[in-house]
Coordinates of C-alpha atoms in Angstrom, one line a residue:
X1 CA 189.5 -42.7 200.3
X2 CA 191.6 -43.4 203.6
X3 CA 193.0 -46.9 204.3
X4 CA 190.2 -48.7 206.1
X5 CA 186.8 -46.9 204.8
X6 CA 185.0 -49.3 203.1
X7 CA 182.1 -46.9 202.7
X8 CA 182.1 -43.7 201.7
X9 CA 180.8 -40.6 199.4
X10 CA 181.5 -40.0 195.6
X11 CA 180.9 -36.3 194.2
X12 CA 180.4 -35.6 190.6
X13 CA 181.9 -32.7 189.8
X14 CA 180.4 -32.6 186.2
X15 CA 176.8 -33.0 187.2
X16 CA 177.5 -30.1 189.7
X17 CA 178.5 -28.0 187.3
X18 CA 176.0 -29.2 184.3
X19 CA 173.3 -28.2 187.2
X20 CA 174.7 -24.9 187.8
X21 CA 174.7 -24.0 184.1
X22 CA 170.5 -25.6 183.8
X23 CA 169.4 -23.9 186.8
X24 CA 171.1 -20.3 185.4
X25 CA 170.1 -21.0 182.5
X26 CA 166.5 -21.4 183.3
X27 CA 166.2 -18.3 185.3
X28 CA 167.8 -16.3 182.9
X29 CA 171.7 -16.1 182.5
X30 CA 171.7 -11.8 183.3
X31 CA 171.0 -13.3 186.5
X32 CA 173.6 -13.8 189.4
X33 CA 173.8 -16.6 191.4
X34 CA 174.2 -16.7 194.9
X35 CA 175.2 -20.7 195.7
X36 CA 173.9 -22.0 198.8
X37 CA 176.7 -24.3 200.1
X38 CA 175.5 -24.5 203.9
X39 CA 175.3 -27.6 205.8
X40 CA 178.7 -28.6 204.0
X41 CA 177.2 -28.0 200.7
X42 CA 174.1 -30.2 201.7
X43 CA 176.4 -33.0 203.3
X44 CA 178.4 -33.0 199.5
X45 CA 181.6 -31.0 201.0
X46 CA 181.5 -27.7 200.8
X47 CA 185.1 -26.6 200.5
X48 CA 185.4 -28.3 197.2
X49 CA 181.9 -27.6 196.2
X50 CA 182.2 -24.1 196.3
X51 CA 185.4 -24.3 194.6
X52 CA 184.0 -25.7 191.5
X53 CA 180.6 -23.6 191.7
X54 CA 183.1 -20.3 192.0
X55 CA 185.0 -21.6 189.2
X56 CA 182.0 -22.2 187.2
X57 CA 181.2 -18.8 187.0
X58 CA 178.9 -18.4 190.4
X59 CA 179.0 -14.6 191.6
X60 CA 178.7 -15.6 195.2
X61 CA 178.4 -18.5 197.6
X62 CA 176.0 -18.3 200.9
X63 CA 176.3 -20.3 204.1
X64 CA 174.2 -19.6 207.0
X65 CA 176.9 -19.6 210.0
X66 CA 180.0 -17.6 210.8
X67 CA 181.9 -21.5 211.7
X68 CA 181.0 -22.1 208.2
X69 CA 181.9 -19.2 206.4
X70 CA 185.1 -19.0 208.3
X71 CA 185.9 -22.7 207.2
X72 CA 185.8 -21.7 203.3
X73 CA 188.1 -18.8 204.3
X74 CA 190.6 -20.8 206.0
X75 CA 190.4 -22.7 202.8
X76 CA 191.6 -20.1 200.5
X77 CA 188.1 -19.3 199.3
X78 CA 187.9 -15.7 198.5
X79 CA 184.8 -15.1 196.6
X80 CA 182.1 -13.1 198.2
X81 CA 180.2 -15.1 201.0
X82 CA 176.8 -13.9 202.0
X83 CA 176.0 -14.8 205.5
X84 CA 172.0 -16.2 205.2
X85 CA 171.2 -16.0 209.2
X86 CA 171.9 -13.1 211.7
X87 CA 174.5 -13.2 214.4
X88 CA 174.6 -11.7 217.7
X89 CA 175.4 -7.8 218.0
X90 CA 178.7 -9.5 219.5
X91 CA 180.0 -11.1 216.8
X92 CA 179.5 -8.4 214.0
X93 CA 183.5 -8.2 214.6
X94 CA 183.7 -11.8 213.2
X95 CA 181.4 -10.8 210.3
X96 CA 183.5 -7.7 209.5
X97 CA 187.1 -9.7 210.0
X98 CA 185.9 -12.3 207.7
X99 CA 184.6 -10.0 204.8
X100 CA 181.3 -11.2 204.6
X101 CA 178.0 -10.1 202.9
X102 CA 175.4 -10.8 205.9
X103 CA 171.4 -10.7 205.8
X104 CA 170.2 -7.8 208.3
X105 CA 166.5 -7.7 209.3
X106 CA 167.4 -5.1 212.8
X107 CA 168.8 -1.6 213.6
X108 CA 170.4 -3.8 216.5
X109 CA 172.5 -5.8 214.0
X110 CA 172.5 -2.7 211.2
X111 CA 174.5 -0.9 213.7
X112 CA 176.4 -3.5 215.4
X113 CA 178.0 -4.2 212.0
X114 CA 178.3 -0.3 210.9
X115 CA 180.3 0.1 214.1
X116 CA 182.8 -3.1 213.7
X117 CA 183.0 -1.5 209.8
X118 CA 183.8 1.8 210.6
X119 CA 186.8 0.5 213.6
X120 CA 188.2 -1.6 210.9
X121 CA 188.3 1.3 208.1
X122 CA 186.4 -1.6 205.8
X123 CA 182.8 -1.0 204.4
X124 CA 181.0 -4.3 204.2
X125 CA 178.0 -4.9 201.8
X126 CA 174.7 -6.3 203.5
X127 CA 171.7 -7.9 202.1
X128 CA 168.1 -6.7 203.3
X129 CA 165.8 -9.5 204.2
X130 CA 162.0 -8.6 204.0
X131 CA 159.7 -11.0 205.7
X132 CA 157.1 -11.0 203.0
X133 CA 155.0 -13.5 204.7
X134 CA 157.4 -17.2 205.5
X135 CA 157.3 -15.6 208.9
X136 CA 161.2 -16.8 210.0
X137 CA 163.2 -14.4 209.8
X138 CA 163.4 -10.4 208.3
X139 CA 162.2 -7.3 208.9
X140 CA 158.3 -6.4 208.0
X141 CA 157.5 -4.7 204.7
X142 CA 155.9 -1.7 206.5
X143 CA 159.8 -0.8 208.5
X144 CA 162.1 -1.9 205.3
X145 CA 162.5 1.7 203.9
X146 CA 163.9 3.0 207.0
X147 CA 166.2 0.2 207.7
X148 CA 167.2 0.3 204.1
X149 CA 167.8 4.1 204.5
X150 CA 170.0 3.6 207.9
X151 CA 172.3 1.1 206.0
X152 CA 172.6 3.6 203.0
X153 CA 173.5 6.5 205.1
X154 CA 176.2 4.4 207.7
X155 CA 179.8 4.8 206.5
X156 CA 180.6 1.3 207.0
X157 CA 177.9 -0.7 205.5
X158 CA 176.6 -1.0 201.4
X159 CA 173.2 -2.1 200.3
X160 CA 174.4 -4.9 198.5
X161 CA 171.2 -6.5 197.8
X162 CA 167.2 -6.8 198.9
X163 CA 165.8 -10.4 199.3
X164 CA 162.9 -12.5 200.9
X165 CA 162.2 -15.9 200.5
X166 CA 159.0 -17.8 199.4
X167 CA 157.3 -20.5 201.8
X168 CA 156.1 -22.8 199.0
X169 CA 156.7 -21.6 195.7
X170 CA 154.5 -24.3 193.9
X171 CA 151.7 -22.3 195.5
X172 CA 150.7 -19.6 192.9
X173 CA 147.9 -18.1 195.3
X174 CA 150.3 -17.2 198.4
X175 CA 153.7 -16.7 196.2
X176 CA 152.0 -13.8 194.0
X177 CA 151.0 -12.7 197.2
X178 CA 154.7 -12.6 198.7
X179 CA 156.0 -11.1 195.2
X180 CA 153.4 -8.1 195.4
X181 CA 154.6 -7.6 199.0
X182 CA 158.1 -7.5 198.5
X183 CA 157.9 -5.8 195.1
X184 CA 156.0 -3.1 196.6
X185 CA 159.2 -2.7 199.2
X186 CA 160.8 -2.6 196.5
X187 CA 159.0 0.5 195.0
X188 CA 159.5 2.3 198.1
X189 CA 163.4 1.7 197.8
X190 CA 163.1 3.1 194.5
X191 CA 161.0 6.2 195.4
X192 CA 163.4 6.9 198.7
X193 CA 166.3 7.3 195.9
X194 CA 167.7 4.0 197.2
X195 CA 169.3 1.5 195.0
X196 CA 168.1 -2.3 195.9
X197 CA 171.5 -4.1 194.7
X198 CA 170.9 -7.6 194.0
X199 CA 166.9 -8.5 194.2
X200 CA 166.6 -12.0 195.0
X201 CA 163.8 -14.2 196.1
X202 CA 164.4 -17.6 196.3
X203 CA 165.7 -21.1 195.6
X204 CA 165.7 -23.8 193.8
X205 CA 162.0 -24.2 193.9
X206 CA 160.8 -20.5 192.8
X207 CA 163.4 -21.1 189.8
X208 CA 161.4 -24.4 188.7
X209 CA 158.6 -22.8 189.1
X210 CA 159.4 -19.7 187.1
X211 CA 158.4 -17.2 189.8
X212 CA 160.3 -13.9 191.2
X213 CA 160.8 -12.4 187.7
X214 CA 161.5 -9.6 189.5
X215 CA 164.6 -10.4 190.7
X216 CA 168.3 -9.8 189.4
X217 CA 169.7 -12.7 191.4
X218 CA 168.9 -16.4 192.5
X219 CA 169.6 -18.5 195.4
X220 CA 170.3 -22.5 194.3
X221 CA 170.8 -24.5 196.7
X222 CA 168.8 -28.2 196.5
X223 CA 168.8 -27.9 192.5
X224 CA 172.6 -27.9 192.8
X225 CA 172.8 -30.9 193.9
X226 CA 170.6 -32.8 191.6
X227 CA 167.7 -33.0 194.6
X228 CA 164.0 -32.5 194.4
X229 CA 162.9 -29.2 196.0
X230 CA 159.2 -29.7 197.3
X231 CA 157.1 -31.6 194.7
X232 CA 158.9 -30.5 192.1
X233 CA 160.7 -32.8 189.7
X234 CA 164.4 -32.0 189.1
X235 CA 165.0 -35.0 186.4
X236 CA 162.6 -33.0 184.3
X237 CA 164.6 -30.5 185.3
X238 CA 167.4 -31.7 183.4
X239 CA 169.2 -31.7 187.0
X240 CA 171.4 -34.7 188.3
X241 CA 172.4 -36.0 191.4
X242 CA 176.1 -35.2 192.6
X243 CA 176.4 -37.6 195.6
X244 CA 176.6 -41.5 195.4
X245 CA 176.8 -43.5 198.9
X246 CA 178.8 -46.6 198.1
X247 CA 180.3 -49.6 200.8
X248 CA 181.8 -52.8 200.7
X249 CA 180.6 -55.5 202.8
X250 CA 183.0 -56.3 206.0
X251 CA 181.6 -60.0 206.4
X252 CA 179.4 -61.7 203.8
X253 CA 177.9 -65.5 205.4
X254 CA 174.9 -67.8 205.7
X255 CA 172.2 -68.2 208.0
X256 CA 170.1 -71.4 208.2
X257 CA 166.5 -70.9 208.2
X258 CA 165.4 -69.3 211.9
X259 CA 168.4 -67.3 212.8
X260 CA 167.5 -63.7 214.1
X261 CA 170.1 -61.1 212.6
X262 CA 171.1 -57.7 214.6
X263 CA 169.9 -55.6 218.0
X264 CA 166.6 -56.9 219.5
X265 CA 166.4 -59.7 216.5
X266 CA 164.3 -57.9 214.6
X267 CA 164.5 -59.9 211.4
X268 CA 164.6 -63.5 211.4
X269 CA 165.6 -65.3 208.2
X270 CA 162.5 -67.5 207.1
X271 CA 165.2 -69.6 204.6
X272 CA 168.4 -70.3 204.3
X273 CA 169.9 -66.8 203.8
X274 CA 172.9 -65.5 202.3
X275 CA 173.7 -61.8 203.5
X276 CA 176.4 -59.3 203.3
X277 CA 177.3 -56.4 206.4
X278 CA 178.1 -52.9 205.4
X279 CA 180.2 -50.9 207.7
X280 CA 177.7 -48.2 207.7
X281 CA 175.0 -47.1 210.6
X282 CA 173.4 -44.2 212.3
X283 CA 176.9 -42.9 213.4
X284 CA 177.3 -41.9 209.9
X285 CA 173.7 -40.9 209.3
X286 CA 172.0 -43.8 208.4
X287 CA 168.8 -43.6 210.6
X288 CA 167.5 -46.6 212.3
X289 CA 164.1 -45.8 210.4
X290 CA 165.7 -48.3 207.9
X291 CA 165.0 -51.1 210.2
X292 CA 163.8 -53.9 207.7
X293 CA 163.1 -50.7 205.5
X294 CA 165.2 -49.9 202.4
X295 CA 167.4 -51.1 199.3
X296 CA 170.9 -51.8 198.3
X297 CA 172.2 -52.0 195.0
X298 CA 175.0 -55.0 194.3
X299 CA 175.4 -56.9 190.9
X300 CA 172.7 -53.9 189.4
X301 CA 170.3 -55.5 191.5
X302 CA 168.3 -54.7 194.3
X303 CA 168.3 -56.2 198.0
X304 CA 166.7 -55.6 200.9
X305 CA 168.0 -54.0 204.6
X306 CA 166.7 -56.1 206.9
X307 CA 167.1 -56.0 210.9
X308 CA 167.9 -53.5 212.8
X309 CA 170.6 -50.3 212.1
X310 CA 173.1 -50.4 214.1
X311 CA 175.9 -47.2 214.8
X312 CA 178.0 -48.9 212.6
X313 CA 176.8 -51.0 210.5
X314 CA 173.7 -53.1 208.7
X315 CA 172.6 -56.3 206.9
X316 CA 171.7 -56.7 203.8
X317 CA 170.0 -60.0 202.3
X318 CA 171.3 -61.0 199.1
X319 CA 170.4 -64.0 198.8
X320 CA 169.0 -63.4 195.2
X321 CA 171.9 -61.7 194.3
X322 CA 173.3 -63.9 192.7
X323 CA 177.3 -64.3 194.1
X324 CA 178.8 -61.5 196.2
X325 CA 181.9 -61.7 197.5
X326 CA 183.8 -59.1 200.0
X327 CA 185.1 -57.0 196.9
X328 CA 181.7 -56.6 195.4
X329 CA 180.2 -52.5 195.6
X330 CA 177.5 -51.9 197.3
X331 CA 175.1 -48.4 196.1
X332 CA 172.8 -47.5 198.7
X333 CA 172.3 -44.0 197.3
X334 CA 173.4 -43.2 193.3
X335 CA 173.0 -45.4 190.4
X336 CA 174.6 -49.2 189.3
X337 CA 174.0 -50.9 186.0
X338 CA 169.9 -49.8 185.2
X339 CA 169.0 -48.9 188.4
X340 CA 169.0 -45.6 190.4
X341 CA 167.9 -45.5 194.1
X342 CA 167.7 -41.4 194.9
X343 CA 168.2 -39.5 198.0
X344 CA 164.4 -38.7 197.4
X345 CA 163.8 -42.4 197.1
X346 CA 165.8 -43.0 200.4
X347 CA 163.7 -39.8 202.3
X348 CA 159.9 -41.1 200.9
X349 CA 161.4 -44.5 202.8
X350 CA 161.9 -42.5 205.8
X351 CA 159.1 -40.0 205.4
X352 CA 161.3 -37.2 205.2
X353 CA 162.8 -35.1 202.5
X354 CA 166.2 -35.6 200.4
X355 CA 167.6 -31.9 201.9
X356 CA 167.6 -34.1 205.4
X357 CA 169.1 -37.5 204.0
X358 CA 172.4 -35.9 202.5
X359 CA 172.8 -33.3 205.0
X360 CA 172.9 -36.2 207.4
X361 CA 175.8 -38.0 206.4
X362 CA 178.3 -37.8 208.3
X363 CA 182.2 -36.3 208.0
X364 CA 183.3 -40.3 209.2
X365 CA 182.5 -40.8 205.4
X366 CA 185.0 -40.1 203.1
X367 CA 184.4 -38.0 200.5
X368 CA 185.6 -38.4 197.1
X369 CA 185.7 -35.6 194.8
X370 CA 185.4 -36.8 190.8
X371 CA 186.3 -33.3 188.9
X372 CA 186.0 -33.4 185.0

């Protein structure tokens, strides 16, 4: 942590790993993993995330943008990096110089990158992505085989894997109706003499929910990180969480009875009130939907955000808290003494989901990396 932060990021390094081996574990360890580190590893940091994840045996790591697959290769990181969203025709030269495994879904982008292969003297695995009925991205079921078939027959391109992904795998009904669809691709590969590579269908969520026995590889990306994909539960899991936001207060004082605290004095203290300010706002990505709405943990107990959120910083009342002092540690996502607030806590609070609440937080954080 940098002289001056007094808030920042811890990352567990254990618990990522420990989450690695339960979610390869449950689907099956003949499995490959492909890690999903986009979005800096779901705000977690995904330079050293991947490094651990590779060194714990992952078989690839996926980000969705070229910036962020070129930042882990300016790193050092040479494991194989699948590129999860298309690029433009013009920067299939990027893909190629970087060496990456990208998802095709066009002839357009098929033979933008066979082109850029070839001119470099490099073949270049790709990944074909069926839309089997999420409706985002990927080519329909009914044009796969030939697509597959023009990225077989190119010189500069290797069918390094076949994959959709599911729109809500808790939903048996419209996930077995995905599977059949893709699987039925996937018997068209087989009866055009073409290999699939890698079949993989999902995330975190169809692992959980024990769907896509079909496929040779998996796609964690929440689970990782000790987060709840959809309704599912990942304590049950055995999963647990890898990021804890922690501050110390800049200012800790009294107010007498009356006083309005922060931007349009939106809490006023109905007692005398003792409360602490964290350097810590919406510039780091701490929403102002936590006006008078949220929890902070100090002495293992909990006290209330009140007022408004300002870019860099809140209130917190902790008056009940016993004494608190400028050194004391404020947890405002991870766990002190018996109590836990999670990101998925934090995101029911702001009527979101906990994939948003870490991806949000902001590089101004520090982050410090705890390996085992």
């Amino acid at each position: 942590m940098g002289a001056g932060h007094r808030a920042w990021l811890d990352i567990d390094h254990a618990a990522l790993a420990a989450n690695l081996a339960t979610l390869r574990g449950r689907a099956g360890p003949d499995r490959q993993v492909i890690a999903v580190v986009k979005a800096n590893a779901y705000g977690h940091g995904a330079i050293e995330v991947a490094q651990t994840l590779v060194e714990q045996g992952a078989e690839r790591v996926a980000v969705a943008t070229l910036s962020e697959a070129a930042e882990l290769r300016a790193s050092g990181q040479d494991a194989p990096l699948v590129l999860l969203w298309t690029v433009g025709a013009d920067e299939a030269a990027e893909v190629v110089a970087l060496g990456l495994e990208p998802v095709v879904d066009s002839t357009a982008y098929v033979d933008a990158l066979a082109t850029q292969a070839v001119a470099a003297g490099r073949r270049i695995g790709v990944h074909l992505k069926i839309d089997s009925g999420l409706g985002r991205q990927g080519i329909e079921p009914e044009h796969a085989l030939e697509l597959a078939a023009r990225i077989v027959a190119s010189p500069g391109l290797v069918l390094t894997g076949t994959m959709t992904h599911l729109a809500a795998a808790a939903d048996v009904a419209f996930t077995a109706r995905q599977i059949d669809t893709f699987d039925s691709v996937l018997s068209n590969l087989r009866a055009g003499g073409i290999d699939a590579g890698i079949v993989h269908v999902g995330g975190t969520g169809a692992i959980l929910a024990d769907v896509g026995t079909i496929a040779t590889g998996i796609r964690p990306g929440i689970g990782l990180y000790g987060l709840r994909p959809g309704t599912a539960d990942a304590r049950a899991a055995g999963l647990t969480p890898v990021l804890s936001l922690r501050a110390r207060p800049v200012r800790v004082f009294e107010v007498a009875a009356g006083t309005p605290i922060g931007y349009g004095m939106r809490w006023t203290a109905a007692r005398r009130s003792r409360l602490a300010t964290l350097p810590l706002g919406y510039g780091d990505g701490w929403p102002r939907a936590h006006l008078n709405n949220g929890w902070a943990l100090v002495g293992g107990r909990r006290s209330p955000m009140v007022g408004a959120i300002s870019m860099d910083g809140l209130v917190v009342d902790v008056t009940d808290a016993g004494p608190v002092t400028g050194d004391d540690e404020f947890v405002l996502i991870g766990r002190q003494g018996d109590d836990e607030i999670t990101a998925d806590e934090v995101a029911e609070q702001r009527g979101t989901i906990g994939y948003e609440v870490t991806t949000m937080l902001r590089e101004r954080l520090p982050r410090r990396h705890h390996r085992p």
